[in-house]
PDB file of C-alpha atoms in Angstrom:
ATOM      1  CA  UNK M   1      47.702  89.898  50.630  1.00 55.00           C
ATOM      2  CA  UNK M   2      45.309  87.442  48.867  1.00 72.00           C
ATOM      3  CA  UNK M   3      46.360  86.427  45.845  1.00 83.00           C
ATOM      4  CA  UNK M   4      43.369  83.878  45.597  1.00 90.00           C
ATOM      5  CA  UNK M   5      41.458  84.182  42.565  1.00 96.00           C
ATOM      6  CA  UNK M   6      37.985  84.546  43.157  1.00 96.00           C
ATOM      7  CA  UNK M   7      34.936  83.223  40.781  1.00 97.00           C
ATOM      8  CA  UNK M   8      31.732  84.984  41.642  1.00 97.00           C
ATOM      9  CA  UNK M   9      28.634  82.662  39.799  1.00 95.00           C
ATOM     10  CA  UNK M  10      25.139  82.621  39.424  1.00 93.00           C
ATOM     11  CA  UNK M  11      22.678  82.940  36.872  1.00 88.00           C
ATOM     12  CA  UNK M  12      21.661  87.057  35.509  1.00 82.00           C
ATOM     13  CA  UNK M  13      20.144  89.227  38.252  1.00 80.00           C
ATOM     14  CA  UNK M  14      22.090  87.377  41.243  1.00 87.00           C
ATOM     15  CA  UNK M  15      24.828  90.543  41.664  1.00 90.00           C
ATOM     16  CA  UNK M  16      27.453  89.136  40.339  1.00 92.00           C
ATOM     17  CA  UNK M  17      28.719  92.076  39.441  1.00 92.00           C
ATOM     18  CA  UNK M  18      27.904  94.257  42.215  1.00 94.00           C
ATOM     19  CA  UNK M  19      29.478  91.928  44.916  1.00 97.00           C
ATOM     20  CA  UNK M  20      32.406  91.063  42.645  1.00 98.00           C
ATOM     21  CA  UNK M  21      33.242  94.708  42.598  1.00 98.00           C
ATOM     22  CA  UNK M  22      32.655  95.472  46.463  1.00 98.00           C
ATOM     23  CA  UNK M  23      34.495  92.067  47.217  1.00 97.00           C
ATOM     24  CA  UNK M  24      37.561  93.119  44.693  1.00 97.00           C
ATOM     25  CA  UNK M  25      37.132  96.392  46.803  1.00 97.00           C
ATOM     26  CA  UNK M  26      37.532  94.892  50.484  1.00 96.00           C
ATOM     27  CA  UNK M  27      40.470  92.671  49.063  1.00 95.00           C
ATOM     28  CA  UNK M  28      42.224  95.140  47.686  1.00 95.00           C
ATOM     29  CA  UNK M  29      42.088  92.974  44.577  1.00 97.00           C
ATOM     30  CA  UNK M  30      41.014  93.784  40.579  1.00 97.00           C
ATOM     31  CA  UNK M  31      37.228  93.174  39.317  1.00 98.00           C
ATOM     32  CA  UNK M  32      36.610  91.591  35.964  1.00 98.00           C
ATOM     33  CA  UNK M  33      33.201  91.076  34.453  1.00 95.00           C
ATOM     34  CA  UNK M  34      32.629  88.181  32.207  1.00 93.00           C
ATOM     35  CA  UNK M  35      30.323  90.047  30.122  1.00 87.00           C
ATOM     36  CA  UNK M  36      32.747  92.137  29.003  1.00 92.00           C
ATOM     37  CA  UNK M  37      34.870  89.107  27.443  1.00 94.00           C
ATOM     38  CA  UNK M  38      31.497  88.181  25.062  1.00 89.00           C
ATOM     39  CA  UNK M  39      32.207  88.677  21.336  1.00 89.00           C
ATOM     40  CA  UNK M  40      29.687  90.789  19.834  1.00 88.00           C
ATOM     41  CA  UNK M  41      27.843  87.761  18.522  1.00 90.00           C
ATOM     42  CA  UNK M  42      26.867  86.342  21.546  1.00 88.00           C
ATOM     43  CA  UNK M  43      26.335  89.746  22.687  1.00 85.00           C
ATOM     44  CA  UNK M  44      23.456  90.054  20.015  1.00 88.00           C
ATOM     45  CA  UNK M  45      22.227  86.475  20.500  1.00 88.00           C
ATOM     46  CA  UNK M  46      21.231  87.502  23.956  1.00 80.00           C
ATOM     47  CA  UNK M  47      20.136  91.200  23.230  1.00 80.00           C
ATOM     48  CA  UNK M  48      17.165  89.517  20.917  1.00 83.00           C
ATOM     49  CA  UNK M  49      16.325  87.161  23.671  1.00 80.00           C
ATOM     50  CA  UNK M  50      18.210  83.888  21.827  1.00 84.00           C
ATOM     51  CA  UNK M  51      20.619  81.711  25.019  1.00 78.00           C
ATOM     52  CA  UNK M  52      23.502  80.991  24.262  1.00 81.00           C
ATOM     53  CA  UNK M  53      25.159  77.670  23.230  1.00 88.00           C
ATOM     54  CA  UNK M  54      28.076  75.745  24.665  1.00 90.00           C
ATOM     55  CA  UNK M  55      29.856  76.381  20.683  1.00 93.00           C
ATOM     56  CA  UNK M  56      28.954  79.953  21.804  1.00 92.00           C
ATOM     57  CA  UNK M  57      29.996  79.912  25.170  1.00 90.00           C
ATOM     58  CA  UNK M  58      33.516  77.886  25.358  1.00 94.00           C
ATOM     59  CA  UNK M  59      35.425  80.904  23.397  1.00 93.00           C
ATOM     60  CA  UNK M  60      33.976  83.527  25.667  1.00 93.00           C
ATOM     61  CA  UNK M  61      35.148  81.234  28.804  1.00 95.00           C
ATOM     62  CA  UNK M  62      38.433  80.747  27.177  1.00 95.00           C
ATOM     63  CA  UNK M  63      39.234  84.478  26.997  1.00 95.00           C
ATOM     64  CA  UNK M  64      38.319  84.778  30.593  1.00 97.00           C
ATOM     65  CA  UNK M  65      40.635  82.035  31.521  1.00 97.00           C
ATOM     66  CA  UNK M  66      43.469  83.460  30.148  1.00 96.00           C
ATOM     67  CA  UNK M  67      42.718  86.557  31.598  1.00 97.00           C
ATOM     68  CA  UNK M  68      42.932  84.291  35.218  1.00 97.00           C
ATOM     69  CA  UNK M  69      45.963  83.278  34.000  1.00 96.00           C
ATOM     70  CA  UNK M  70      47.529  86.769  33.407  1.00 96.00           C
ATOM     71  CA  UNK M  71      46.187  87.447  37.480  1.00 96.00           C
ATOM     72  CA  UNK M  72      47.236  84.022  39.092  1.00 94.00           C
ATOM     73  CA  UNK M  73      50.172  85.744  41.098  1.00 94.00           C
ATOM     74  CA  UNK M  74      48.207  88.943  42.340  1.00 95.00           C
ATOM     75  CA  UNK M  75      44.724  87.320  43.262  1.00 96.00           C
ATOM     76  CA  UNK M  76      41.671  88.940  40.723  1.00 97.00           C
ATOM     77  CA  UNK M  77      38.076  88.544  41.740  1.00 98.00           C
ATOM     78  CA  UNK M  78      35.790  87.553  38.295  1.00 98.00           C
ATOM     79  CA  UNK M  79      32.168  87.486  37.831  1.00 97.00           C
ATOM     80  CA  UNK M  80      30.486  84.844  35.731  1.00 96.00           C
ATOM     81  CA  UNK M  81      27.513  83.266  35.177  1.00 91.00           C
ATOM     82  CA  UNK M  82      29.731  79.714  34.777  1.00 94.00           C
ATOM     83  CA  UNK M  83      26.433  77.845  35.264  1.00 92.00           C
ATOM     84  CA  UNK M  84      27.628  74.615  34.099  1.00 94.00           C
ATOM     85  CA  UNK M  85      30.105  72.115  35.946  1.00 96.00           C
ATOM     86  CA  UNK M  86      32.000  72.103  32.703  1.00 96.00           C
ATOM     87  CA  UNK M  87      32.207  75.706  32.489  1.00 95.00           C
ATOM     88  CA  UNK M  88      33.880  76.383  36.073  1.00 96.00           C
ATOM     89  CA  UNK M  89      36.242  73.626  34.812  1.00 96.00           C
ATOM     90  CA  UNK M  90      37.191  75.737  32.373  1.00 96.00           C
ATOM     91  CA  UNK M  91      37.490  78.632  34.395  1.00 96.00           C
ATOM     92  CA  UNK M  92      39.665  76.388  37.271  1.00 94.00           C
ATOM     93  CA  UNK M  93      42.242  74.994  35.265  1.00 92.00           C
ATOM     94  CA  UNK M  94      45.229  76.918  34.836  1.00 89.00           C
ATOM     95  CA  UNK M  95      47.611  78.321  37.573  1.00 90.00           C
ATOM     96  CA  UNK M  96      46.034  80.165  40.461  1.00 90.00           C
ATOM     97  CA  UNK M  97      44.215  79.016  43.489  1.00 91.00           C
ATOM     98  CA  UNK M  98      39.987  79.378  42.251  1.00 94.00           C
ATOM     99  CA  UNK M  99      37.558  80.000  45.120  1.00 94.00           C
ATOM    100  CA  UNK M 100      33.597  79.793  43.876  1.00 95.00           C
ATOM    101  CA  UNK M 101      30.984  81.675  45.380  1.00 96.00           C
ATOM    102  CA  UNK M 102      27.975  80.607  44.417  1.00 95.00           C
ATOM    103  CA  UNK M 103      25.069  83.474  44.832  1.00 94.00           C
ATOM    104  CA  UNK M 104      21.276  81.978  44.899  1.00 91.00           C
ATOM    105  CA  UNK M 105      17.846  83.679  44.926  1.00 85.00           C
ATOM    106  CA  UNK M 106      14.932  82.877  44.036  1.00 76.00           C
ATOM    107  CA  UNK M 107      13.541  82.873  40.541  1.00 67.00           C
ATOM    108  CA  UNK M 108      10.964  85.625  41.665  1.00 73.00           C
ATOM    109  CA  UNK M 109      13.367  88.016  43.181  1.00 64.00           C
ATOM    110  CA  UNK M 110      15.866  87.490  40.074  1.00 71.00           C
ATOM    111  CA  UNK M 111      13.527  88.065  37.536  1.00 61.00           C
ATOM    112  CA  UNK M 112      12.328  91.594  39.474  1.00 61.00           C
ATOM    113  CA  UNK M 113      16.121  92.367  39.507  1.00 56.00           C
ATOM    114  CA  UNK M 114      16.423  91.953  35.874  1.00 55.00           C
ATOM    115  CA  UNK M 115      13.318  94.009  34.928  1.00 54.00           C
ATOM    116  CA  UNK M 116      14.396  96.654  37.227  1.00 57.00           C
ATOM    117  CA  UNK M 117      17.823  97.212  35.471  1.00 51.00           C
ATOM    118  CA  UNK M 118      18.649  99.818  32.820  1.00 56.00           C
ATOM    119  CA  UNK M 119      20.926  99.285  30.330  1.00 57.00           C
ATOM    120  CA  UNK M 120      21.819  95.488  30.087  1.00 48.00           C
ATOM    121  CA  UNK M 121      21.850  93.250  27.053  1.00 51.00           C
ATOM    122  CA  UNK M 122      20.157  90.223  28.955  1.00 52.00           C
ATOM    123  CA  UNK M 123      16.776  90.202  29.158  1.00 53.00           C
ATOM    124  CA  UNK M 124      14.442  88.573  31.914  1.00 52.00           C
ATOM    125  CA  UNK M 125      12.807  86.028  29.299  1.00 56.00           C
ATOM    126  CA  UNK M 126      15.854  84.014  29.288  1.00 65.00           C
ATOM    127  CA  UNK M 127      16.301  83.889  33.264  1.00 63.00           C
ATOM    128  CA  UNK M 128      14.305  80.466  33.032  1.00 74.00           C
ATOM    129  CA  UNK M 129      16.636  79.047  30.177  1.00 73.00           C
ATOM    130  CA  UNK M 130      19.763  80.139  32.703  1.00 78.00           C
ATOM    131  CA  UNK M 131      18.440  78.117  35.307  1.00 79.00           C
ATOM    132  CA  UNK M 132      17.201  75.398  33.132  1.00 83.00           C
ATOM    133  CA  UNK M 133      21.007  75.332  32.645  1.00 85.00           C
ATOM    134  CA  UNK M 134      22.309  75.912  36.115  1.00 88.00           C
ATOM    135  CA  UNK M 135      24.233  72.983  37.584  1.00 94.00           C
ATOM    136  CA  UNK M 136      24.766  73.659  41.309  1.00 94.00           C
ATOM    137  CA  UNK M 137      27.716  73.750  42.330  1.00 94.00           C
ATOM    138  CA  UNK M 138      29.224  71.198  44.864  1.00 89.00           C
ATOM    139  CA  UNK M 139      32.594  72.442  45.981  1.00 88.00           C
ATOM    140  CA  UNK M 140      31.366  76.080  46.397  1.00 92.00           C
ATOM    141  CA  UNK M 141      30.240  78.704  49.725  1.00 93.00           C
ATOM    142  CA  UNK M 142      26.504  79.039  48.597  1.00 93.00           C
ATOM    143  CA  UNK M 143      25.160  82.838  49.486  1.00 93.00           C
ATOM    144  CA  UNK M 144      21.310  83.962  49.603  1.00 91.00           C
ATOM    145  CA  UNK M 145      21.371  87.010  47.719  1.00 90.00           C
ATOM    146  CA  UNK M 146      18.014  88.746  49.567  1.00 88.00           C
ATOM    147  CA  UNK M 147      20.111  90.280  51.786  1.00 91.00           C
ATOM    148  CA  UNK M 148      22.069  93.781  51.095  1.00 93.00           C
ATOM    149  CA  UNK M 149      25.343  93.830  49.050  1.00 94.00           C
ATOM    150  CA  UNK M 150      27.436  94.501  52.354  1.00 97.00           C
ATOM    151  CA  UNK M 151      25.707  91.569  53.718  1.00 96.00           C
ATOM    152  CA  UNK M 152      26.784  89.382  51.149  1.00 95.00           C
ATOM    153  CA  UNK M 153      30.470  90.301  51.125  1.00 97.00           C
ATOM    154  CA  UNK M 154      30.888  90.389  54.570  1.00 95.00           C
ATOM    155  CA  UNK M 155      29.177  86.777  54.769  1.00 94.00           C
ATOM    156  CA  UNK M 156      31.518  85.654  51.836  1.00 95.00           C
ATOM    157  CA  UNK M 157      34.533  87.187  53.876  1.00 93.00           C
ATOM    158  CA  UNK M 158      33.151  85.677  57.418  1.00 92.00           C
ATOM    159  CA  UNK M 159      33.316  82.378  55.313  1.00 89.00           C
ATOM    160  CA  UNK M 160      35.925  82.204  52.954  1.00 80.00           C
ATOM    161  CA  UNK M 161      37.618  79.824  55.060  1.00 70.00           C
ATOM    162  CA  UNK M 162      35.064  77.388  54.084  1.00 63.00           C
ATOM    163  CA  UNK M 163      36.024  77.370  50.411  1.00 66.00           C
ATOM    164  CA  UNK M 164      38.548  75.149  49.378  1.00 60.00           C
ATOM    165  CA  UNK M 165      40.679  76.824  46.678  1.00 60.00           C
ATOM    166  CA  UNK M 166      41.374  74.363  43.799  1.00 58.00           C
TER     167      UNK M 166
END
């Protein structure tokens, strides 16, 4: 059984949720979604169009930490933006082996995502301060996120062995 936990990252629109819920499926593993850790403020910060601040985002980060924590000995698959390096620090230390998967498309195809969606607080006007704020990661398995969903999580699986848990 993996017991690995597994950080899914990228800015809004990449499917971080989608493939962190058919990876947590193929692992046999639990799904978590970052956005359900935001407090209602940041919630309505975001829902007006207003990014977020590090003094907003290092509770929200906090709470999904501990929420690692409580998974380190069963594995847990989590979906997060975790754009900065700082962040996925955050996020990494604690008990529990992290693996990062880092999904990437390009700024067209991730804004069409996020005007296509129904029913999400983040809207496409702040994909361009997201990846004004994207660090890329270095210790990560990068994934194109044009293809299909299955794609993706069969190319994470196919290449898991490349990511070195920390």
């Amino acid at each position: 059984m993996n017991t690995d936990l597994w950080l899914i990252m990228g800015v809004s629109g990449s499917g971080k949720s989608t493939i962190g819920t058919l990876l947590a499926e193929r692992l046999g593993l639990g799904f978590w979604d970052a956005d359900d850790f935001h407090p209602p403020e940041n919630v309505a910060k975001m829902s007006q169009g207003i990014p977020l601040t590090d003094e907003d985002r290092w509770p929200w980060l906090a709470n999904i930490r501990e929420e690692m924590t409580r998974q380190a000995t069963q594995g847990g698959v989590f979906a997060c933006s975790a754009l900065k390096a700082a962040y996925r620090k955050v996020l990494e230390t604690g008990p529990g082996k992290v693996r990062i998967v880092f999904l990437q498309g390009s700024p067209e195809l991730l804004t069409a995502r996020m005007k296509s969606r129904s029913n999400h607080f983040m809207p496409a006007s702040l994909l361009e301060s997201q990846l004004a704020t994207l660090e890329v990661p270095v210790m990560a398995l990068t994934v194109d996120v044009g293809e299909t969903p299955e794609k993706i999580v069969e190319d994470i699986l196919t290449k898991s062995h490349w990511i070195s848990a920390r």
